[in-house]
XYZ file of C-alpha atoms in Angstrom:
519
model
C -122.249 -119.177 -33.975
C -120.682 -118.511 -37.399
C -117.159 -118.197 -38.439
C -116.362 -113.979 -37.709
C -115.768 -111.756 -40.550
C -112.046 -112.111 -41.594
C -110.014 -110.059 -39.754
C -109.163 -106.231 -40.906
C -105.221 -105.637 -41.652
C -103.621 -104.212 -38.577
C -100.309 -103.003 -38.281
C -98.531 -106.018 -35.787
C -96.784 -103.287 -34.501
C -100.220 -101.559 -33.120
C -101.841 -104.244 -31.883
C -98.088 -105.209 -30.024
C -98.711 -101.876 -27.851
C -102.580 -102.111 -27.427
C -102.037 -105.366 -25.468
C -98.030 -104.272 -24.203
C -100.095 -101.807 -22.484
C -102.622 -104.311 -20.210
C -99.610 -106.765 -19.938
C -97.327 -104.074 -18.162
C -100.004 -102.847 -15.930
C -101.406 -106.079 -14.913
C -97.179 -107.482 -14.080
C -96.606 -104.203 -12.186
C -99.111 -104.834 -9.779
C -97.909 -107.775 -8.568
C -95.290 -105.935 -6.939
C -95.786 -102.307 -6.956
C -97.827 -103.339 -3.870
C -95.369 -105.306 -1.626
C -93.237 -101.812 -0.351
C -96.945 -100.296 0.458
C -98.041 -102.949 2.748
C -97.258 -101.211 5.995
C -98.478 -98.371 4.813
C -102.067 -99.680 3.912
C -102.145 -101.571 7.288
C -101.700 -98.486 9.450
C -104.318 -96.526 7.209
C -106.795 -99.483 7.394
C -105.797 -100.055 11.135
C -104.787 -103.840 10.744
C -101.705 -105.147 11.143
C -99.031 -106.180 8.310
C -100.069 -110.028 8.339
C -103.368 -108.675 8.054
C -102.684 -106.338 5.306
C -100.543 -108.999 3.296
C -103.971 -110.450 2.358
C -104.309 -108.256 0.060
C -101.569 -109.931 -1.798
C -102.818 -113.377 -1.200
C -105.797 -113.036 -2.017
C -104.824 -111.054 -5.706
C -102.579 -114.090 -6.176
C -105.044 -116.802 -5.596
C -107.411 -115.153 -7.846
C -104.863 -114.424 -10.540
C -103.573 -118.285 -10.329
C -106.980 -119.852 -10.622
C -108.418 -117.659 -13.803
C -105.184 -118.314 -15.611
C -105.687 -121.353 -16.758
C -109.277 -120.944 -17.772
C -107.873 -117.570 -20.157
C -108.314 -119.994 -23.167
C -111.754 -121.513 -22.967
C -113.095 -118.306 -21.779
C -111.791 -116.487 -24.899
C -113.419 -119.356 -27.154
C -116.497 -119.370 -25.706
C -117.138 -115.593 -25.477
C -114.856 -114.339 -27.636
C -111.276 -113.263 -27.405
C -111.368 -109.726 -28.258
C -115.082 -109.504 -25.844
C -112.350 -111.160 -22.955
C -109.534 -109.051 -23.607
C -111.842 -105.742 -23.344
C -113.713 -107.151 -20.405
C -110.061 -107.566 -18.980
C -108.593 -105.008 -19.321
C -111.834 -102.644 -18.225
C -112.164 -104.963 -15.309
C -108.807 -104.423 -14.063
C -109.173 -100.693 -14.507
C -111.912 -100.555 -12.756
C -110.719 -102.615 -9.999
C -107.913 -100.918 -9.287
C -109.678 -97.093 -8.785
C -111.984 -99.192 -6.327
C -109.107 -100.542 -4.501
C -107.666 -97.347 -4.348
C -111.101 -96.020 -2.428
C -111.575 -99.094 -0.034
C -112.329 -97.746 3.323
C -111.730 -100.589 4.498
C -109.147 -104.169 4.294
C -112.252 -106.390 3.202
C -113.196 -103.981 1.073
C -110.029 -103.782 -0.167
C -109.207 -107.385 -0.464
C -112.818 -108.109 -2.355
C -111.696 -105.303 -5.145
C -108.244 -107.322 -5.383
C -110.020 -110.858 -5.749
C -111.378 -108.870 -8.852
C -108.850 -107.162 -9.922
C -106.487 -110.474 -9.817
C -109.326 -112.622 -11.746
C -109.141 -109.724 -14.783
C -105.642 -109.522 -14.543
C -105.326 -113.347 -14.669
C -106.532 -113.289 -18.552
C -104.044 -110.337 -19.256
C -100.942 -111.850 -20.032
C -102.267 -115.220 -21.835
C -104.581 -113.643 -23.944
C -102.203 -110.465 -25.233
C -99.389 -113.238 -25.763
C -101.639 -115.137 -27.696
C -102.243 -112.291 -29.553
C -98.850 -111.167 -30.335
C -97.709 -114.475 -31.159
C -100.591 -114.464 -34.189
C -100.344 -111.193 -35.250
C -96.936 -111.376 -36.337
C -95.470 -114.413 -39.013
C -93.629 -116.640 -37.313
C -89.955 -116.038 -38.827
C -91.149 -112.288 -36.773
C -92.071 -114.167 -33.641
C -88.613 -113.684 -32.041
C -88.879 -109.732 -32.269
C -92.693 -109.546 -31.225
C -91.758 -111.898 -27.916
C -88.803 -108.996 -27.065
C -91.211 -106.277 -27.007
C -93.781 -108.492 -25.165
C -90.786 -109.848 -22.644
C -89.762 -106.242 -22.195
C -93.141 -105.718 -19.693
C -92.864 -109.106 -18.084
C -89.040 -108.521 -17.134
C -88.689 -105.107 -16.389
C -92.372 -104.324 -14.722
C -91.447 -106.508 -11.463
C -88.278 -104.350 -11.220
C -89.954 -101.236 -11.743
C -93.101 -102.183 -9.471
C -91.039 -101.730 -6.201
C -89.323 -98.490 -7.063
C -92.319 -97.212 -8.141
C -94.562 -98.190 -5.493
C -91.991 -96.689 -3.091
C -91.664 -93.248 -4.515
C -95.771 -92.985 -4.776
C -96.067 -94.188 -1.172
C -93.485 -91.971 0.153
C -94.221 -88.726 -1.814
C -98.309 -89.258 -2.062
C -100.280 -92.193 -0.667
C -100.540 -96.073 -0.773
C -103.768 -95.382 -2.592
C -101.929 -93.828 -5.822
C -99.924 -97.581 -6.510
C -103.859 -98.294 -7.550
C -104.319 -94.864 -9.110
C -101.655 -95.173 -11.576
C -103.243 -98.275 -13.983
C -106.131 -95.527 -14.625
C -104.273 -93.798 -17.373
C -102.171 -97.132 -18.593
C -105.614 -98.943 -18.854
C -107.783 -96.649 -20.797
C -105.233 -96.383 -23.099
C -105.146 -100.247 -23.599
C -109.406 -100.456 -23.477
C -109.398 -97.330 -26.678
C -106.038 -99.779 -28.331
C -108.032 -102.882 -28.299
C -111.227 -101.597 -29.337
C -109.801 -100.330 -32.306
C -107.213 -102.451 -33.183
C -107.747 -105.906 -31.872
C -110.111 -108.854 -33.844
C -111.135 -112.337 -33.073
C -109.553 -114.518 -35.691
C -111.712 -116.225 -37.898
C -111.500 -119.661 -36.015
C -112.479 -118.352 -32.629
C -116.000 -119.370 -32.633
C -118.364 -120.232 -29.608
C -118.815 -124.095 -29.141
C -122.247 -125.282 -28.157
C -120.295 -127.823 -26.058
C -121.547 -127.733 -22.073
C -119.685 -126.133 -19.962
C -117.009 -127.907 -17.284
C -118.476 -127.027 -14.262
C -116.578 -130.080 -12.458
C -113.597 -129.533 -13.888
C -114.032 -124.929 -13.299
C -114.426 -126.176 -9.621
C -111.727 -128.534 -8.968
C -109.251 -126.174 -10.380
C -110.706 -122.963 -8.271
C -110.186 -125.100 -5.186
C -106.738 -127.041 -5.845
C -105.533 -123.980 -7.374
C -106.504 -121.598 -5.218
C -105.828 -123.989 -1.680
C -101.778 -124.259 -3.429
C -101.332 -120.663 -3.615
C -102.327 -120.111 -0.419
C -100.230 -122.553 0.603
C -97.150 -120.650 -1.388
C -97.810 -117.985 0.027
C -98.294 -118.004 3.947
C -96.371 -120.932 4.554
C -93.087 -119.849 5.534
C -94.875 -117.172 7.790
C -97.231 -119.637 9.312
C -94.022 -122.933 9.838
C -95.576 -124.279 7.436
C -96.523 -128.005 8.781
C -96.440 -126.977 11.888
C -99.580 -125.090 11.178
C -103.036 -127.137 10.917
C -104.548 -125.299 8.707
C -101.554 -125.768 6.320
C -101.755 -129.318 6.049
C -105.364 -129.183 5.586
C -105.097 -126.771 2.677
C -101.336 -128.927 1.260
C -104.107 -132.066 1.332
C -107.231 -129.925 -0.529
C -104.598 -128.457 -2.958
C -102.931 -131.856 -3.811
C -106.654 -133.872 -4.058
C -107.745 -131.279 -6.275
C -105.036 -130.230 -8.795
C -104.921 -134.548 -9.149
C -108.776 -134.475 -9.662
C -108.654 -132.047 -12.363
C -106.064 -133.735 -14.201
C -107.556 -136.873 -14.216
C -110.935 -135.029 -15.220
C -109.889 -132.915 -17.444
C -107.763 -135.913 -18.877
C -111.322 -138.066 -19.678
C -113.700 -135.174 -20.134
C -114.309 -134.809 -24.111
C -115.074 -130.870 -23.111
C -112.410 -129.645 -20.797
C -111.661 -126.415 -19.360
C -108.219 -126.556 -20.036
C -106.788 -128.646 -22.596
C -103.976 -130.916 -20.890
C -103.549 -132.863 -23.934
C -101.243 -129.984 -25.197
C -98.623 -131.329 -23.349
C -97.968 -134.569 -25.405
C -96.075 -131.935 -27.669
C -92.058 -132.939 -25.840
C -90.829 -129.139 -26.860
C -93.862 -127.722 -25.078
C -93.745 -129.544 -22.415
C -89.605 -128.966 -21.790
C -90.236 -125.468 -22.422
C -93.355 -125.067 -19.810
C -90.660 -127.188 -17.358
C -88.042 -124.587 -18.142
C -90.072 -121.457 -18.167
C -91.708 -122.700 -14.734
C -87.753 -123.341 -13.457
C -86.702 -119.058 -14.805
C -89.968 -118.058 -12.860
C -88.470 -120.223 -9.610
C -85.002 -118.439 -9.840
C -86.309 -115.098 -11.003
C -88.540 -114.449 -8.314
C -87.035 -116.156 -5.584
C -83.662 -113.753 -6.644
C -85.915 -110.928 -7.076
C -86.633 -111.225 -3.211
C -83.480 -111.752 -2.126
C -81.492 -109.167 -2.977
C -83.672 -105.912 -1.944
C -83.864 -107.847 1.430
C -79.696 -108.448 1.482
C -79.298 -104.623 0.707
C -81.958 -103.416 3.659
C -81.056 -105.646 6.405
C -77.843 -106.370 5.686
C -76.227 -103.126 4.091
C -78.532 -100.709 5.321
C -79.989 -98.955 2.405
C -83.621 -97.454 2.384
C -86.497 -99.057 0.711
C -86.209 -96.669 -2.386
C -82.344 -97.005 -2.409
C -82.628 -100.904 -2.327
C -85.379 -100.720 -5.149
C -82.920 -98.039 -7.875
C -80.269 -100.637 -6.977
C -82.049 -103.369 -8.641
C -81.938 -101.686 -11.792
C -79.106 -102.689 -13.246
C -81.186 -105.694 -13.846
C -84.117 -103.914 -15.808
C -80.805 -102.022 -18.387
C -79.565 -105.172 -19.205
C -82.991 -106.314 -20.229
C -84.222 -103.376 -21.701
C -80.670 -103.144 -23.750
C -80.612 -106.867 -24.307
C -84.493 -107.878 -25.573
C -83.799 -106.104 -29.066
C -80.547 -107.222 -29.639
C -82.304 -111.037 -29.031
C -85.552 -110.534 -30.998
C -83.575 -109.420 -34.086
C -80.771 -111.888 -34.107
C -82.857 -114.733 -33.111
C -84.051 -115.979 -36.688
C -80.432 -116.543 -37.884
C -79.628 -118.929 -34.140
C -81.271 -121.899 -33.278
C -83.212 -120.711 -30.115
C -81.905 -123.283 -27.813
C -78.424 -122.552 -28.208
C -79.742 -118.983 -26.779
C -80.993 -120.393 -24.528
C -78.283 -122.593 -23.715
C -76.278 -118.692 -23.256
C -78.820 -117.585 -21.010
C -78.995 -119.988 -18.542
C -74.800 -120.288 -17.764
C -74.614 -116.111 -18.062
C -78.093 -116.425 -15.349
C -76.338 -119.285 -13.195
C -72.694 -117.430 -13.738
C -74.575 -113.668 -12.654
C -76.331 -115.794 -9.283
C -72.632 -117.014 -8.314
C -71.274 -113.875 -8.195
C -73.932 -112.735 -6.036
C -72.962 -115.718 -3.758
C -69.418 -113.861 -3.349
C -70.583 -110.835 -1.748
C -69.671 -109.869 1.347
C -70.481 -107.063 3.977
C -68.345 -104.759 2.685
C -70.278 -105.036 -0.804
C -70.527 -101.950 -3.058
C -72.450 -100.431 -5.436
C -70.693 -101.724 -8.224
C -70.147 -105.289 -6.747
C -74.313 -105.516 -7.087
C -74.544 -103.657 -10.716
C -72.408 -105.677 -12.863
C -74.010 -108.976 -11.838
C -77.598 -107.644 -11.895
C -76.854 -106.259 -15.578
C -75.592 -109.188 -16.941
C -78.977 -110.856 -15.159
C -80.765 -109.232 -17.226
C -79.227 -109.442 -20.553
C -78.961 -113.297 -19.742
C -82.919 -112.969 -19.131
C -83.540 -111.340 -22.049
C -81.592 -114.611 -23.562
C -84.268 -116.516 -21.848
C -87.693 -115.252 -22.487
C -87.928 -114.450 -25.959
C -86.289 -117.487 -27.638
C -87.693 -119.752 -24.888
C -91.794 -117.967 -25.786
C -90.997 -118.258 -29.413
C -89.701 -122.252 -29.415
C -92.026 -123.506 -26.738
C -94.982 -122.177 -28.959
C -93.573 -122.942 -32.433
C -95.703 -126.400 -32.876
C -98.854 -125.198 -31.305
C -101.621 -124.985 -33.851
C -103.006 -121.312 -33.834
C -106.439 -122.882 -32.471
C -104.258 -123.901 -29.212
C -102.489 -121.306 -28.774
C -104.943 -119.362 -26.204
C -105.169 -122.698 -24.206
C -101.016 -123.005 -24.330
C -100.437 -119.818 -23.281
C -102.615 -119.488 -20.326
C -100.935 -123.220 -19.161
C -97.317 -121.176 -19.920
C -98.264 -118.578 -18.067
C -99.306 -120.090 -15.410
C -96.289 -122.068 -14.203
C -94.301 -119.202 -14.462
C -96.476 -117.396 -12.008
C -96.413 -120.799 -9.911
C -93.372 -121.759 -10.476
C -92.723 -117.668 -9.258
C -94.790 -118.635 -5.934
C -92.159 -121.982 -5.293
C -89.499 -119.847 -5.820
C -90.323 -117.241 -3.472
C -91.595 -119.368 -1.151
C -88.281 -121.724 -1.424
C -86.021 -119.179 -1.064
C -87.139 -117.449 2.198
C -87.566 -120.698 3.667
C -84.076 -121.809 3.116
C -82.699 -118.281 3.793
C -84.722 -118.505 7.153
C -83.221 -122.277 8.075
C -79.478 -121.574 6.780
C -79.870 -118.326 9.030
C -80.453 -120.733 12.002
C -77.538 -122.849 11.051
C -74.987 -120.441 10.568
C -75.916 -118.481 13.495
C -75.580 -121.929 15.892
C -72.333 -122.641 13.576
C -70.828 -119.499 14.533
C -72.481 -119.231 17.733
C -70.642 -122.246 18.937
C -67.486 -120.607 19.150
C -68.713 -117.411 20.769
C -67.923 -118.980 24.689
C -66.786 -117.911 27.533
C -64.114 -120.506 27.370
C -62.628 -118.818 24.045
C -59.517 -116.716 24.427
C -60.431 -114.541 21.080
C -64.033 -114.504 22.395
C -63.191 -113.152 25.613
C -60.769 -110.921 24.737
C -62.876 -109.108 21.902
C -65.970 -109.077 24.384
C -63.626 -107.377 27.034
C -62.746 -104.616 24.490
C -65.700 -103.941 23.770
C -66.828 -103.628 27.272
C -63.758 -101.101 28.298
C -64.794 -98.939 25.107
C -68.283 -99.186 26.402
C -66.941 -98.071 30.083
C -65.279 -95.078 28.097
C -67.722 -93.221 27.173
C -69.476 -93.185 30.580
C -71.487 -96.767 30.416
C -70.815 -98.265 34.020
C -69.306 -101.974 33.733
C -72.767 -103.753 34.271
C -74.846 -101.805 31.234
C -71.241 -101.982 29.688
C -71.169 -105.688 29.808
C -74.734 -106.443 28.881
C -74.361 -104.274 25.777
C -70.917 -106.304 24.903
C -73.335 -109.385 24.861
C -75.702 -107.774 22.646
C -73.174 -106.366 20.558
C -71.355 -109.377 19.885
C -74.716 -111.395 19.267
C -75.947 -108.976 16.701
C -72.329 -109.210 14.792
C -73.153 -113.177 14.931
C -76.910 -112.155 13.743
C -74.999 -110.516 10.599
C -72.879 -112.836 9.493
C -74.904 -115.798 10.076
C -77.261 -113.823 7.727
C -74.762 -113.218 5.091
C -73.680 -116.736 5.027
C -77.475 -117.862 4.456
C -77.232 -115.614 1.256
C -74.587 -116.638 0.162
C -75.464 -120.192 0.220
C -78.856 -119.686 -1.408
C -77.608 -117.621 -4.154
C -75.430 -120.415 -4.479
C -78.340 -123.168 -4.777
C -80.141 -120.725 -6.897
C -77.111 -120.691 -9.749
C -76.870 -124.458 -9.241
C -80.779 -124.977 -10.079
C -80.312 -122.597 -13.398
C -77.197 -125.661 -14.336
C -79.222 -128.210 -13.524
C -82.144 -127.510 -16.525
C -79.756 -127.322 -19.359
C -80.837 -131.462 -20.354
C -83.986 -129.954 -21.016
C -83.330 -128.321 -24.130
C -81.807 -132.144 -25.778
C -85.770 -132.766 -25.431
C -87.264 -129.390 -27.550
C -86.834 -129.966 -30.874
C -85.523 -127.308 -33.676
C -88.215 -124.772 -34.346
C -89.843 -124.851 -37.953
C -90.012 -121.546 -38.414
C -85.943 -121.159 -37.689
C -84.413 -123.719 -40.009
C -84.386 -121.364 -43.494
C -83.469 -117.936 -44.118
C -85.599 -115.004 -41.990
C -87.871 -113.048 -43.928
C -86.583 -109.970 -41.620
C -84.589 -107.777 -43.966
């Protein structure tokens, strides 16, 4: 296949909102789901575990095509993969809203997660050419924009819909959003001249090994907490398949002269650091994502809605913040951004260690906004130097491997976190429930008052008694909880510390050392 026509002047700032478009819509989904899961088991007539399969299974396919974004794009071409994409998805996601059925439903999400696995790669390789690189550092803010406020949005969202119209309409909604981005890139987006189809075989080995070690991990991430993890059978099995396969591929890919994905990419140091960082923010991010919504429902009692408009504080700071960084960042080296971003991220998680029950609203929104401008601190300078030596002939390979350990490094963190919150739970709560006796004086006494209010109001001293004990254990229940947040909040800010080193590896971008061409 020859070189393709050179490519038609396009205003950057076009093409940044043809693919802004498919990268907001394809983030969103990965959480504008998660409030509507009860609500699509009881329609479907399976139960919640049942249901959540409709999460795993997006995941799984999302996790294996990501990696594969940049050899598909050179071998069929990356405007043909972006429009298949992005129709794909659209598609998808009407047919998921009509599923009569949960395997129905969860064969329309396989789909829609395998489209919406070449989403993000292939539109950040495409912003990251389409501007120079002294521009880079603006072009990532707009791009970050969708990939830090979408999961914020996605719950608040997918509450309101579910609550005021159906479960069905969290599907409905990409309809608009995705036409809009199919017309966009149509007309706006071109394969660059040195995307051209290899006559090379193709890596059947190494397409498989990934599907299957891929695939078997996030599986693993996902439903291991839920299922005791090695205490389940079919864990291990699938911890063993995931581990032999993701070392198979490596080695494969490693000797292959044809590979699927190009692994060699990593002997760059800056890309690697930044891939080890950027897989570390996805850890903390989504594991803190979870956290708090759950804190403020089961702790502080605030509906599902409530819980999701008080998580966004986070999204202002980012929205506010993302500018601000893409503008400035061509006159700072991006490291010592990033260096910002980390201690304001770590700093924002401690605070959040010091709540207590008697939290309010503006205890949670000053943290949460500084989050997010310390985010904002993160993503675009940590894109724009972790790409800076990649040849623009890698750069489809290097982003689907970026994006990918963020989303895995996402699944780790959310799978960390709740297992840790579930096993500091059971610490606290034997901690404190040591000293809840019948041979303690304060016990007793506070057990006894409780019991005489109970008798009070008409309770006779039997039912008055039993519902002292229950009373007393839930307060127990409570705090032990709070405790367990506290202390993985606190691991959370420690983790964000611990990655600073990382940037004495990344070198000084190029493109940063003389004056920005951005007046």
């Amino acid at each position: 296949m020859q070189p393709s026509s050179p490519q038609p002047q396009v205003n950057p700032w076009i093409v940044a909102v043809a693919v802004m478009f498919a990268t907001f819509m394809e983030v969103l989904d990965t959480t504008v789901v998660n409030v509507s899961l009860p609500h699509i088991a009881g329609s479907l007539s399976v139960s919640v575990d049942e249901a959540a399969w409709a999460l795993t299974s997006y995941l799984v396919a999302n996790a294996v095509v990501l990696p594969m974004t940049g050899w598909i794009a050179n071998y069929f071409g990356r405007k043909r993969t972006l429009l298949a994409a992005v129709f794909g998805f659209t598609a998808a996601s009407f047919l998921c809203g009509l599923a009569p059925s949960l395997g129905v439903l969860i064969i329309f999400r396989i789909v829609q997660g395998a489209t919406g696995g070449a989403l993000q790669p292939l539109s950040q390789a495409v912003m990251l050419e389409a501007f120079p690189p002294q521009d880079r550092g603006k072009a990532m803010a707009f791009w970050g924009l969708g990939i830090v406020v979408a999961p914020m949005l996605g719950p608040v969202l997918g509450g309101w819909l579910t609550d005021n119209y159906s479960w069905r309409w969290v599907f409905y909604i990409n309809l608009p959003v995705g036409l809009a981005s199919v017309i966009m890139t149509r007309l706006f987006i071109f394969d660059p001249p040195y995307i051209r189809r290899s006559n090379a075989g193709i890596d059947y080995w190494g397409i498989g090994m990934l599907a299957v070690g891929v695939g078997a991990l996030q599986v693993v991430l996902d439903k291991g907490q839920e299922e005791d993890w090695f205490a389940s059978n079919w864990i291990v099995v699938l911890a063993v398949v995931a581990a032999a396969g993701i070392a198979l591929f490596i080695f494969h890919e490693l000797k292959t002269p044809n590979p699927v994905v190009q692994l060699r990419v990593f002997k760059q140091r800056t890309y690697a650091a930044g891939v080890f960082l950027m897989t570390m923010v996805g850890f903390v991010l989504y594991g803190s994502l979870l956290l708090l919504p759950v804190f403020l429902q089961t702790l502080l009692g605030y509906p599902a809605l409530s819980a999701g408009m008080a998580m966004a504080p986070r999204g202002l700071g980012s929205f506010l913040m993302m500018p601000v960084v893409g503008t400035v960042l061509g006159k700072f080296d991006p490291r010592k951004v990033l260096a910002v971003g980390l201690v304001g991220a770590s700093w924002t998680l401690y605070q959040l260690s010091k709540l207590s029950l008697d939290a309010g609203y503006w205890d949670i929104f000053w943290p949460q906004f500084v989050q997010g401008a310390s985010l904002a601190m993160l993503f675009v300078p940590l894109t724009t130097a972790t790409m800076d030596p990649i040849r623009k002939e890698e750069m489809g390979n290097a982003t689907s491997m970026f994006n990918l350990m963020r989303n895995l490094g996402g699944s780790f963190g959310i799978a960390a976190a709740t297992t840790y919150l579930y096993r500091r739970q059971q610490y606290h709560t034997h901690l404190l429930g040591a000293d809840v006796t019948p041979f303690s004086p304060q016990a007793r006494l506070y057990l006894n008052g409780i019991q005489s209010n109970l008798m009070a109001h008409g309770a006779d001293p039997s039912t008055a008694l039993h519902r002292a004990y229950g009373t007393v254990w839930g307060l127990v229940q409570r705090q032990a909880s709070m405790l367990a947040f506290v202390d993985t909040f606190l691991l959370m800010a420690v983790i964000f510390l611990t990655v600073l080193p990382l940037l004495l590896i990344m070198k000084r971008p190029k493109h940063h050392e003389g004056p920005p061409a951005m007046h």
